[in-house]
Amino acid sequence: MATDEHSTVAARGTNPQDDTILAPRRSRIQKLGLIARQNPLAAVATVILITVVAASAAAPIVSPHDPLQHNLGDNFISPGMEYYLGTDNFGRDVLSRLLHGAQLSLFIAFAATFMGVGAGSVIGIVSGFAGGWLDLIIQRFVDAIMAIPGLILLLTLVMIMGAGASSVIVALTIFIIPPSVRIVRGHTMTVSNEAYIDAARVIGASYTRILVRYILPNVFATIIVAASVVIGAVILAEAAIGFLGLGVTEPTPTWGNMLSVGAQQHMEQAPWMAITPGVLIVIVVGAFNLLGDGLRDVLDPRLRGR
Amino acid sequence: MTGYIVRRLIGAAFVLFLLTIVVFLMVRSMPGDALIVKLGETGRIPDEQLEELRDEMGLDQPLVVQYVNWFSGLVQLDFGDSLIHEGRDILPYILRALPVTLQLAVYGLAFGLVMGISVGILSAVYRGTAIDLVARGIAVFGLAAPVFWVGLVLILYGSLWFGVSVTRSYVSFADDPWVNTQIMIWPALILGLNLGAQIMRYTRSSMLEVMKQDYIRTASAKGLPGRIVLFRHGLRNAFIPVITLVGTQFAFLLSGSVVLEVLFRLPGLGRLTYEAILTRDYPAIQGAALLIGTFVVLINLLVDLAYGYLDPRVRYG
């Protein structure tokens, strides 16, 4: 977002808050409808995401089979009436495993995004507002961590902490703190230069008050947008960890480990084992990205069209 | 410009120093003895050697002393000894694997740039048409599709769709450039698709932004042909944010090469690191991560310098 600094002043008037004063009051639902009509793609994405989350939450009820049950006579059955998406090498139902895998994969993604973007936002706001050498050191640390390819950082951390969902969550949290710091810090700096921050200072507001009452509400939109973009990357990273055979281990299904090295040797025989988890990942990550674009348009009018 | 270059150089040196701390802590964030116990668990190292190893790695010393020892080794290009490989010194292993990864990254970058920029321009010029829609569809897919999954599907269906098997045993470029290219082309295309999707989005939005500027209207108003306005006045300015993206995405590119090297069985740095992680070969992980990180820092430095050269506002800012 290199152009943040240049285009702030011009777009001030189109702040969403101003809208609510000038335009006739609308109910929340009417407003949602309006937003959805302006961002049809984001609306579709939201519907897809709600469906996937609901389906995964209801996995124990809606899945046709037990995700862990071996049915040795029924292995490598191609998609059909009995098993909608086929079975794997142990005769386990792929659809049921996908639904149950969604639970864990999405939980890991939401938890890591919440903690990582949260921690990153706090550091980013402090760094951007404080400026000076504190900002310099934090930013160089961010540069240093981001120089290590994410996957190597993640795999090393998971290996050190041991396999399992909790270490994957911690590793992913550490993985997304630096980019979150970078995004939030940049926006905090822009906000810090606004006249209303000077005004707050002049009337004698304390640093804490300025941070909490003036900076935070104004960077909050950026934080939400960052989270919606980051969560897609987190899902992909979690899948890559699973694919490489670390992280959450068999028999517990996740989207990543359904594509893992162990499963790959059977895919010549049963390609549907490879196709469906990947397609689902593409749909969900794509939906999160589109939602992120839509949110950015709504929450941050400055970047509209970018 | 000189002041800007000096500032950037000092900054990059500082980042490199912090990188050594991060890499060190990343691997040693666990107490030293626990590390040794973990190594013992793998059963590869006999008990009597563990004591020796603890001594050698200096694991009984405070973390700061361990770091200083490791760092002073690095300065003398001593990356440490592998716990697995014969001959112990890990530097030769890393240097042998490096060209494979760089080749993959350069091919992927080239494909990503060509695809991203051309599709991005088309998409911006034909905004709102079917071309734009298709281009944006490709971008959404390229960003959302896991690199390893695209590779997996290609391996499964490649022979069916393209009539060629995409996996074969690795042949180095020096031995047979043609066979080598045939092997590298697939992972490079996949890597490039992902990067290209990002570049495409940036090119498109940057292009749309630039085409709204006053100097574009001026250029059109004075009667310049659309082609000249587009390329000389538009594209040149639209490129600037795209270049920064390449810098920030380089680390990302190398992340992708880890899974692709594993999937396509390429003996690169990504696979070396992955195998070091699986076998808990801590010094090798440190060495490889540090070398890759150094590359990324240097690439970012180059991008920063190019950025300063292209956009005077940056160097005086």
Short mmCIF file of N, CA and C in Angstrom, two decimals, chain A residues 31-32 38 66 99 121 126-127 162 179 211 294:
data_model
loop_
_atom_site.label_atom_id
_atom_site.label_comp_id
_atom_site.label_asym_id
_atom_site.label_seq_id
_atom_site.Cartn_x
_atom_site.Cartn_y
_atom_site.Cartn_z
N LYS A 31 -28.83 -1.51 5.14
CA LYS A 31 -27.45 -1.14 4.86
C LYS A 31 -26.67 -2.33 4.30
N LEU A 32 -26.88 -3.49 4.94
CA LEU A 32 -26.21 -4.70 4.47
C LEU A 32 -26.58 -5.00 3.02
N GLN A 38 -23.52 -3.43 -3.93
CA GLN A 38 -22.32 -2.78 -4.47
C GLN A 38 -21.17 -3.77 -4.64
N ASP A 66 -18.72 -42.21 9.28
CA ASP A 66 -17.74 -41.89 10.31
C ASP A 66 -16.41 -41.57 9.63
N LEU A 99 -15.52 -32.72 5.78
CA LEU A 99 -16.35 -31.92 6.69
C LEU A 99 -15.72 -31.83 8.08
N SER A 121 -1.29 -6.13 15.68
CA SER A 121 -1.90 -4.80 15.69
C SER A 121 -1.39 -3.98 16.87
N VAL A 126 1.70 0.63 18.43
CA VAL A 126 2.73 1.23 19.30
C VAL A 126 3.92 1.70 18.46
N SER A 127 4.36 0.82 17.54
CA SER A 127 5.52 1.15 16.71
C SER A 127 5.26 2.38 15.85
N GLY A 162 6.60 -29.89 18.60
CA GLY A 162 5.96 -31.19 18.51
C GLY A 162 4.68 -31.12 17.70
N PRO A 179 3.81 -9.61 9.29
CA PRO A 179 3.06 -8.86 8.27
C PRO A 179 1.96 -7.98 8.87
N LEU A 211 -4.19 6.86 22.00
CA LEU A 211 -4.09 5.55 21.35
C LEU A 211 -5.43 4.83 21.32
N GLY A 294 -13.78 -6.86 -0.75
CA GLY A 294 -15.06 -6.17 -0.54
C GLY A 294 -15.02 -5.33 0.73
#
